[in-house]
Coordinates of C-alpha atoms in Angstrom, one line a residue:
X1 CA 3.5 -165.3 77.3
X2 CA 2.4 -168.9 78.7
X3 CA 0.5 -167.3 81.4
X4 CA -2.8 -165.2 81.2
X5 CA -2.3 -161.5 81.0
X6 CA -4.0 -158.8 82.1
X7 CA -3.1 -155.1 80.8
X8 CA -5.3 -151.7 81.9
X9 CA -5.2 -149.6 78.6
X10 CA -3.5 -146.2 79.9
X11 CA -5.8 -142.9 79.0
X12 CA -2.8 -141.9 76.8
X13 CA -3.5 -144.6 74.7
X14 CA -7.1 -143.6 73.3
X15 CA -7.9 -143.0 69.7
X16 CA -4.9 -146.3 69.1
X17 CA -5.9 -149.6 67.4
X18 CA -6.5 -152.8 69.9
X19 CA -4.1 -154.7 67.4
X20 CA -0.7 -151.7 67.3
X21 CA -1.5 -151.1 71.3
X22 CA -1.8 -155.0 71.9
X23 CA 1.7 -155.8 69.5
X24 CA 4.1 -153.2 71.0
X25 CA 2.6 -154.4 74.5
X26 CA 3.5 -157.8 73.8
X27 CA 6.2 -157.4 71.6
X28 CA 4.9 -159.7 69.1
X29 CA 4.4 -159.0 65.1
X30 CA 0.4 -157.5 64.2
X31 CA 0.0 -161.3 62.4
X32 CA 0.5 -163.2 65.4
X33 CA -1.8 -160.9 67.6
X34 CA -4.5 -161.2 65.0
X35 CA -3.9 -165.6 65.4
X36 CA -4.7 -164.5 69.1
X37 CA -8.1 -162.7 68.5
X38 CA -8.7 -165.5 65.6
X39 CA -8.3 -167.7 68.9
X40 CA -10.6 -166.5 71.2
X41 CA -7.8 -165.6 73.6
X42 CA -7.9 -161.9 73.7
X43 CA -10.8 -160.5 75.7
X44 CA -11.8 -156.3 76.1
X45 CA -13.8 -155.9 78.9
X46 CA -14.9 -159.5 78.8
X47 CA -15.8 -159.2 75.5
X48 CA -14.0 -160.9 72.2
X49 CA -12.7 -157.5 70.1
X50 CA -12.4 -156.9 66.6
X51 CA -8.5 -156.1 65.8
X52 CA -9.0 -152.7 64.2
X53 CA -11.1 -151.7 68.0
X54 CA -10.5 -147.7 68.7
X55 CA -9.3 -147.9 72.7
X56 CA -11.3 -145.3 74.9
X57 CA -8.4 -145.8 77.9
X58 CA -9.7 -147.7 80.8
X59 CA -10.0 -150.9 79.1
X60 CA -9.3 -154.2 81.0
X61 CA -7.6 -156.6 78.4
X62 CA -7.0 -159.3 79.0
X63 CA -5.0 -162.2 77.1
X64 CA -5.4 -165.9 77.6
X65 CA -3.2 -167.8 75.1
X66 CA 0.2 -167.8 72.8
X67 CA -0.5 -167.4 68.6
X68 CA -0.3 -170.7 67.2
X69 CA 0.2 -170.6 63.5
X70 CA -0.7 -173.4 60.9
X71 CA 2.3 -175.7 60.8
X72 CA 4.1 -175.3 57.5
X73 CA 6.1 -178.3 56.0
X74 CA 9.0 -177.9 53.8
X75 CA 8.5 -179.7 50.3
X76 CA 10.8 -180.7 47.2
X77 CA 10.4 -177.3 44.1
X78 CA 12.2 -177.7 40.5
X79 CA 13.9 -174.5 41.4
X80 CA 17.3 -173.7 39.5
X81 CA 20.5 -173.2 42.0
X82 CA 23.8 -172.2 41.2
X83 CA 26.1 -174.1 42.9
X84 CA 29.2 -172.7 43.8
X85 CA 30.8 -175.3 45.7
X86 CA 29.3 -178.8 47.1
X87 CA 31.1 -182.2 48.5
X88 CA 29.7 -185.0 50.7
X89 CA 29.0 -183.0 53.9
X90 CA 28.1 -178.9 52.4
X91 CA 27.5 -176.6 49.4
X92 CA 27.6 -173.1 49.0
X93 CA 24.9 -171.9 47.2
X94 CA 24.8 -168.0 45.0
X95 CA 21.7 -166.9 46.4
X96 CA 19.4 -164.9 43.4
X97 CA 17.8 -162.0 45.3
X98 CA 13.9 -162.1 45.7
X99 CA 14.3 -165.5 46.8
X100 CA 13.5 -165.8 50.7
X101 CA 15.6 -168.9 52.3
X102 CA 13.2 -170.6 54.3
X103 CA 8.9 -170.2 55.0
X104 CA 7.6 -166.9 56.7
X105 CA 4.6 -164.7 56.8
X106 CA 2.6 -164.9 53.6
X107 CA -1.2 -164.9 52.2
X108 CA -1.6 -168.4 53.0
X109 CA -0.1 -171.5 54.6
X110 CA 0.8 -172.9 50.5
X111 CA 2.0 -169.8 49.7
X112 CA 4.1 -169.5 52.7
X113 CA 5.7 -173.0 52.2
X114 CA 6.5 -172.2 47.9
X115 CA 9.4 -170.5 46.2
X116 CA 12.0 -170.3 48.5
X117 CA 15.6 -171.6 48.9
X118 CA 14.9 -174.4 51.1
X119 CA 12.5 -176.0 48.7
X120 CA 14.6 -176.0 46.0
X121 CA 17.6 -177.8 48.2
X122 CA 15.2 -180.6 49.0
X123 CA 14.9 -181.1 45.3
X124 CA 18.7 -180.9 43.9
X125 CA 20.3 -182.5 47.1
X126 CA 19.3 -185.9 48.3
X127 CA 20.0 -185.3 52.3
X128 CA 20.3 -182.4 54.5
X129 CA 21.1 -181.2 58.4
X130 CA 18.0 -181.8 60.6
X131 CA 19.3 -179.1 63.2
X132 CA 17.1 -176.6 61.8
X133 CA 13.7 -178.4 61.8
X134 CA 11.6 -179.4 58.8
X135 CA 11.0 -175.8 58.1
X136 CA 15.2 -174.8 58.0
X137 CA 17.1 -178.3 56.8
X138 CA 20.5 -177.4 55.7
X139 CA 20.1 -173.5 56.8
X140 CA 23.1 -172.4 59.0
X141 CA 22.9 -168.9 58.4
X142 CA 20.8 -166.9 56.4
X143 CA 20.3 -164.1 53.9
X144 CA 17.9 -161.4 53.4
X145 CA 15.3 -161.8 50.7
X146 CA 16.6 -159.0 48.5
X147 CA 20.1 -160.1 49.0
X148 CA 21.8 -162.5 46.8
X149 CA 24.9 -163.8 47.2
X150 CA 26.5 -167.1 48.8
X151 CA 25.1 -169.1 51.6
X152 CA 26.6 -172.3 53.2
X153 CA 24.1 -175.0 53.8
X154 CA 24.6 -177.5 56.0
X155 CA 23.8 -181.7 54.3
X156 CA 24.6 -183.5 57.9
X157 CA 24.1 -182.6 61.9
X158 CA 27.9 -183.1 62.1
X159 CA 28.5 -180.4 59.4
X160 CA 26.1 -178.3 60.7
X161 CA 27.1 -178.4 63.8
X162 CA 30.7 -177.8 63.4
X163 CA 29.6 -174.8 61.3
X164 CA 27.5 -173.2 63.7
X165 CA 30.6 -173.1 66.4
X166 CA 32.2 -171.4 63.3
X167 CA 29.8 -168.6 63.1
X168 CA 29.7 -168.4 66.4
X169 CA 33.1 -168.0 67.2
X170 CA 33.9 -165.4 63.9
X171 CA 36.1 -167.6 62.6
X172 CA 34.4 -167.6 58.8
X173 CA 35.3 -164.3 57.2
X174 CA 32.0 -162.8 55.4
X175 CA 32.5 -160.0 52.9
X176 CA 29.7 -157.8 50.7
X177 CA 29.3 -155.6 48.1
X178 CA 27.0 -152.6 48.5
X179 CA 26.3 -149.7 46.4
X180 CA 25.1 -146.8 49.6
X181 CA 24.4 -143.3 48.6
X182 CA 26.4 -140.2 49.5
X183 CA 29.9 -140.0 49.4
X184 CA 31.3 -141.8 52.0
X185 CA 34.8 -139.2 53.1
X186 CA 36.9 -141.8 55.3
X187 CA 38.5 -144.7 53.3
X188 CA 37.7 -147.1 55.8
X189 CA 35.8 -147.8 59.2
X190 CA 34.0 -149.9 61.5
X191 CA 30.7 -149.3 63.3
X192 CA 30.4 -151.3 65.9
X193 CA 26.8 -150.5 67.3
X194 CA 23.9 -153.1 68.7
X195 CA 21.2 -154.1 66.9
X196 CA 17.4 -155.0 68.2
X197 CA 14.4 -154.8 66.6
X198 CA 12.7 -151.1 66.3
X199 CA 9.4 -151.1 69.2
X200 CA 7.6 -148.9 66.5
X201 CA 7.7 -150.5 63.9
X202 CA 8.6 -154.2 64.0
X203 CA 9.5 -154.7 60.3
X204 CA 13.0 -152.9 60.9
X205 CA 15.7 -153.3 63.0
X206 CA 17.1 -150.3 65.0
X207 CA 20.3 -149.0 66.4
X208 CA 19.0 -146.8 69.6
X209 CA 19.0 -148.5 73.0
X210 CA 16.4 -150.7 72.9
X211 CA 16.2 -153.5 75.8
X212 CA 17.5 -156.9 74.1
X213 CA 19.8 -154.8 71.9
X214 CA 22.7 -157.6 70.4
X215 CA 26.3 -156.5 69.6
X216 CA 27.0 -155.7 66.1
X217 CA 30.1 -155.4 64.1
X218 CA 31.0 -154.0 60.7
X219 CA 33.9 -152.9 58.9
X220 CA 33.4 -150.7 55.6
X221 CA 36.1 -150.1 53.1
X222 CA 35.7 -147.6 50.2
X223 CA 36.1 -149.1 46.7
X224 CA 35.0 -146.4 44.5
X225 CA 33.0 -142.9 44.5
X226 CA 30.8 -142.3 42.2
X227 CA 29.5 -138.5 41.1
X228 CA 26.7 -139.1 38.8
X229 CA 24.2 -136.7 37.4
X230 CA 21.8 -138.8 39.7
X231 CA 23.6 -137.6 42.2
X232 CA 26.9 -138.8 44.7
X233 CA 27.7 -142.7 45.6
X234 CA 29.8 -144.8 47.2
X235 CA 30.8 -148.6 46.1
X236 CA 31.8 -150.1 49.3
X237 CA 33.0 -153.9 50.8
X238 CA 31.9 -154.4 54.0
X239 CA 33.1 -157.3 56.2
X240 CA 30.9 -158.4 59.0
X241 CA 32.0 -160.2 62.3
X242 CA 28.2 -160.6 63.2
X243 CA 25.4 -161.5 61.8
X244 CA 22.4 -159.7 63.0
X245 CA 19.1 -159.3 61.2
X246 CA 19.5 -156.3 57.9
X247 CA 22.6 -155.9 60.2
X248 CA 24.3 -153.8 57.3
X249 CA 21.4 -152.5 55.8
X250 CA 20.6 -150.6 59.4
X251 CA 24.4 -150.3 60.3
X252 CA 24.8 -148.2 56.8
X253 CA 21.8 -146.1 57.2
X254 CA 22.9 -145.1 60.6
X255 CA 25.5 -143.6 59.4
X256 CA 24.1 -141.5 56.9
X257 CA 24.4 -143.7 54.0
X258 CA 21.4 -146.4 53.2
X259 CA 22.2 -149.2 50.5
X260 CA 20.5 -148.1 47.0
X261 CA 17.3 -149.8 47.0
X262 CA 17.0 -150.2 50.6
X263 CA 13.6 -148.2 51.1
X264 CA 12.9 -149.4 54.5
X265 CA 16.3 -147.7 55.3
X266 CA 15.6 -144.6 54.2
X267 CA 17.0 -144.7 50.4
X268 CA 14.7 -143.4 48.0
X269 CA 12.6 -145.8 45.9
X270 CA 14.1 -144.1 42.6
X271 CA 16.8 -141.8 41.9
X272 CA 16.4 -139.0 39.6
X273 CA 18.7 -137.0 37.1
X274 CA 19.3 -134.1 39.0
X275 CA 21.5 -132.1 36.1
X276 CA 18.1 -132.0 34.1
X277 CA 16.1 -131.4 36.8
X278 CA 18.2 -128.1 38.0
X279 CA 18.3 -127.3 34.3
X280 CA 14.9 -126.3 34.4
X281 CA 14.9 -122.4 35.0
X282 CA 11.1 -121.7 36.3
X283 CA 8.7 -123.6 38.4
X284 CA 6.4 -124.5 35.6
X285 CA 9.2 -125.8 33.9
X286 CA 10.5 -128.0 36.5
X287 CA 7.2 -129.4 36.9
X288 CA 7.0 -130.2 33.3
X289 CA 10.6 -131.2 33.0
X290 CA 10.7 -135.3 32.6
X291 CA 14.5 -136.4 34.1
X292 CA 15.5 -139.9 34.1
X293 CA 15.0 -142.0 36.6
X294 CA 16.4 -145.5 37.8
X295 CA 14.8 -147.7 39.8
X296 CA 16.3 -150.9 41.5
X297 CA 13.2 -153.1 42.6
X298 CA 16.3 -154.9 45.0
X299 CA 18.6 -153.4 48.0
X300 CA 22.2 -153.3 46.4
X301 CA 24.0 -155.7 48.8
X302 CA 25.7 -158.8 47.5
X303 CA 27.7 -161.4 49.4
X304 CA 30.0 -161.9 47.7
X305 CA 33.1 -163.3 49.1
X306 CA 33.6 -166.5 51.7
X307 CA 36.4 -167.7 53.4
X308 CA 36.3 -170.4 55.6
X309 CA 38.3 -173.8 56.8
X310 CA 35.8 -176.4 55.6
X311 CA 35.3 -178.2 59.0
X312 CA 35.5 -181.8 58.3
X313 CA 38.2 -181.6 55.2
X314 CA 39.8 -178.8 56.9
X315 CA 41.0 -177.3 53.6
X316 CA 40.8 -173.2 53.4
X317 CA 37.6 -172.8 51.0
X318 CA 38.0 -169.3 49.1
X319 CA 34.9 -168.3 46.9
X320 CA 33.0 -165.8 44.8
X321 CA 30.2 -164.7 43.4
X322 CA 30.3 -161.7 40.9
X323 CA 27.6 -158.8 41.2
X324 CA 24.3 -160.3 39.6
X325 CA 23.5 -159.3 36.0
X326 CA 20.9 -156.6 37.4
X327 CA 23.3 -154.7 39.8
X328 CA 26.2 -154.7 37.2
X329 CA 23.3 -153.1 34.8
X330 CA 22.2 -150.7 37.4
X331 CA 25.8 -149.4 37.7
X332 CA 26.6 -149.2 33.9
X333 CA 22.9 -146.8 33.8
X334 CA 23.9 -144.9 36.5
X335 CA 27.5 -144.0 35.8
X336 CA 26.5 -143.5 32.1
X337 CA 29.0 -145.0 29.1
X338 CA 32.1 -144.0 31.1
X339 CA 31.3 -146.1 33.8
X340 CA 29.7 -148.7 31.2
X341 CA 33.3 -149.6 30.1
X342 CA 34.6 -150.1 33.6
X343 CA 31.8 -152.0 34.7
X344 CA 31.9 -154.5 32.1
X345 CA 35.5 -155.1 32.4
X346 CA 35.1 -155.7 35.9
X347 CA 32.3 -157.8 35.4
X348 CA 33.7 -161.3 36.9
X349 CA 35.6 -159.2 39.9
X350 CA 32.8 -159.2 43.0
X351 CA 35.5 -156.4 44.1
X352 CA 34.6 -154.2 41.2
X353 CA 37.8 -152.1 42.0

């Protein structure tokens, strides 16, 4: 988008705001197009446009310049880390969910730069990998914010590098937990289906032929049903030979079965007890029956195996991280105290079989 631009608005597009026709036309995110018109370098009709503009059709637009956000810097937070595993040249980290692993979109440049996993490795660990810029040090790979689980991070270019050819060439083995709904029938599976990101709305990733799609890999493997009075579930491990963006997350929900918690993927943002709810025998008192409901304010995915040959030692590296205290909770409310039992026994077993 170096060079200027110049797009005729089509009459199917009236009634449309500048800022959703101007995003999907560029194929950049609404925050970035509004740094454009903070710019200067969008122009309607040879006029500077408010963002939220109703298009007629017929409009000239025309678009000067690329978005140029603030520059964020990385800095140094007090933030506690659990350490799985560290030496002179990595460590792998179990990730708490809610915690984003580098800067991104947020209210304010010093809000943008606070609370995430990168500030708090520039306060426990004395040096990190440049290869990722003063925004990524040490970040090789990354998780989703409402994932947790373990994340190797890189503390020299060597290491870094050698780990990138790694992931790269699928030679580090990658396995989660998710809780998805429905009952999934077949044992195991793999769904091998390209990801890109969804034209209509850019926060999601899609599976339908979209231009730029990547190729994605994922093998499931059923660990346990679940048939709740909130309904039917499915425990599963999923290994992943790629890494794509929410790449489980959208390769689940295409098959019919979205990761508890996972709104943007289609799984409700509570479940309800549905015994109670059928129990009621007349409308009025259905609407005046009160079920229980659970609510998980997190997607249930955890990494949490890894299995790699460190690259400089060259020693296999095994390691875990059992289900955070909130998911092993979630699964003791929803199976109810037969499942508490089980769930607590299994409590330091990431497998949970």
């Amino acid at each position: 988008m170096g060079e200027t631009r110049t797009i005729h608005v089509p009459a199917e597009a009236a009634g449309q705001r500048l800022d959703q026709f101007l995003a999907a036309q560029l194929d950049i995110s609404r925050s970035r197009l509004q740094l454009l018109l903070e710019q200067g370098d969008v122009l309607a009709d040879g006029t500077q446009p408010k963002a939220s503009l109703k298009l007629r059709g017929g409009e000239i637009i025309t678009v000067t310049g690329e978005p140029h956000p603030a520059p964020l810097k990385a800095t140094a937070e007090d933030i506690p880390l659990h350490i799985v595993f560290e030496d002179d040249n990595l460590a792998v980290i179990d990730k708490a969910a809610g915690m984003m692993v580098h800067a991104g979109a947020g209210q304010s440049d010093d809000e943008r730069g606070r609370g995430t996993l990168v500030n708090a490795l520039l306060h426990h660990f004395h040096s990190l990998s440049s290869t990722g810029g003063e925004l990524r040090p040490g970040i090789v790979h990354r998780l989703d914010k409402d994932t947790s689980g373990l994340i190797i991070v890189a503390k020299n270019d060597r290491t870094h590098g050698k780990l990138a050819e790694m992931f790269s060439g699928r030679d580090i083995r990658k396995t989660y937990i998710a809780l998805v709904h429905g009952e999934i029938a077949r044992p195991r599976g793999s769904i091998t289906a390209a990801i890109a990101r969804d034209p209509q709305r850019r926060t999601r990733m899609t599976v339908k032929p979209v231009e730029n799609a990547r190729t994605a890999v994922s093998h499931y493997e059923v660990v346990r049903k679940i048939n709740t009075r909130f309904g039917k579930f499915t425990v599963v491990k999923v290994r992943i030979e790629t890494g794509r963006t929410h790449q489980i997350r959208v390769h689940m929900a295409s098959i019919g079965h979205p990761v508890v918690g996972d709104t943007l993927y289609g799984a409700a943002s509570q479940i309800t007890d549905q015994v109670a709810s059928q129990a009621a025998t007349s409308r009025a008192a259905r609407r005046n029956a009160q079920p229980e409901r659970l609510k998980l304010d997190r997607n249930f995915l955890h990494a949490a195996e890894l299995e790699f040959t460190h690259p400089i030692t060259r020693k296999t590296l095994q390691l875990q991280a059992p289900l955070p205290a909130e998911l092993d909770e979630f699964l003791r409310r929803l199976e109810g105290d037969a499942g508490a039992a089980r769930a607590s026994k299994q409590q330091e077993n990431p497998s949970i079989e």
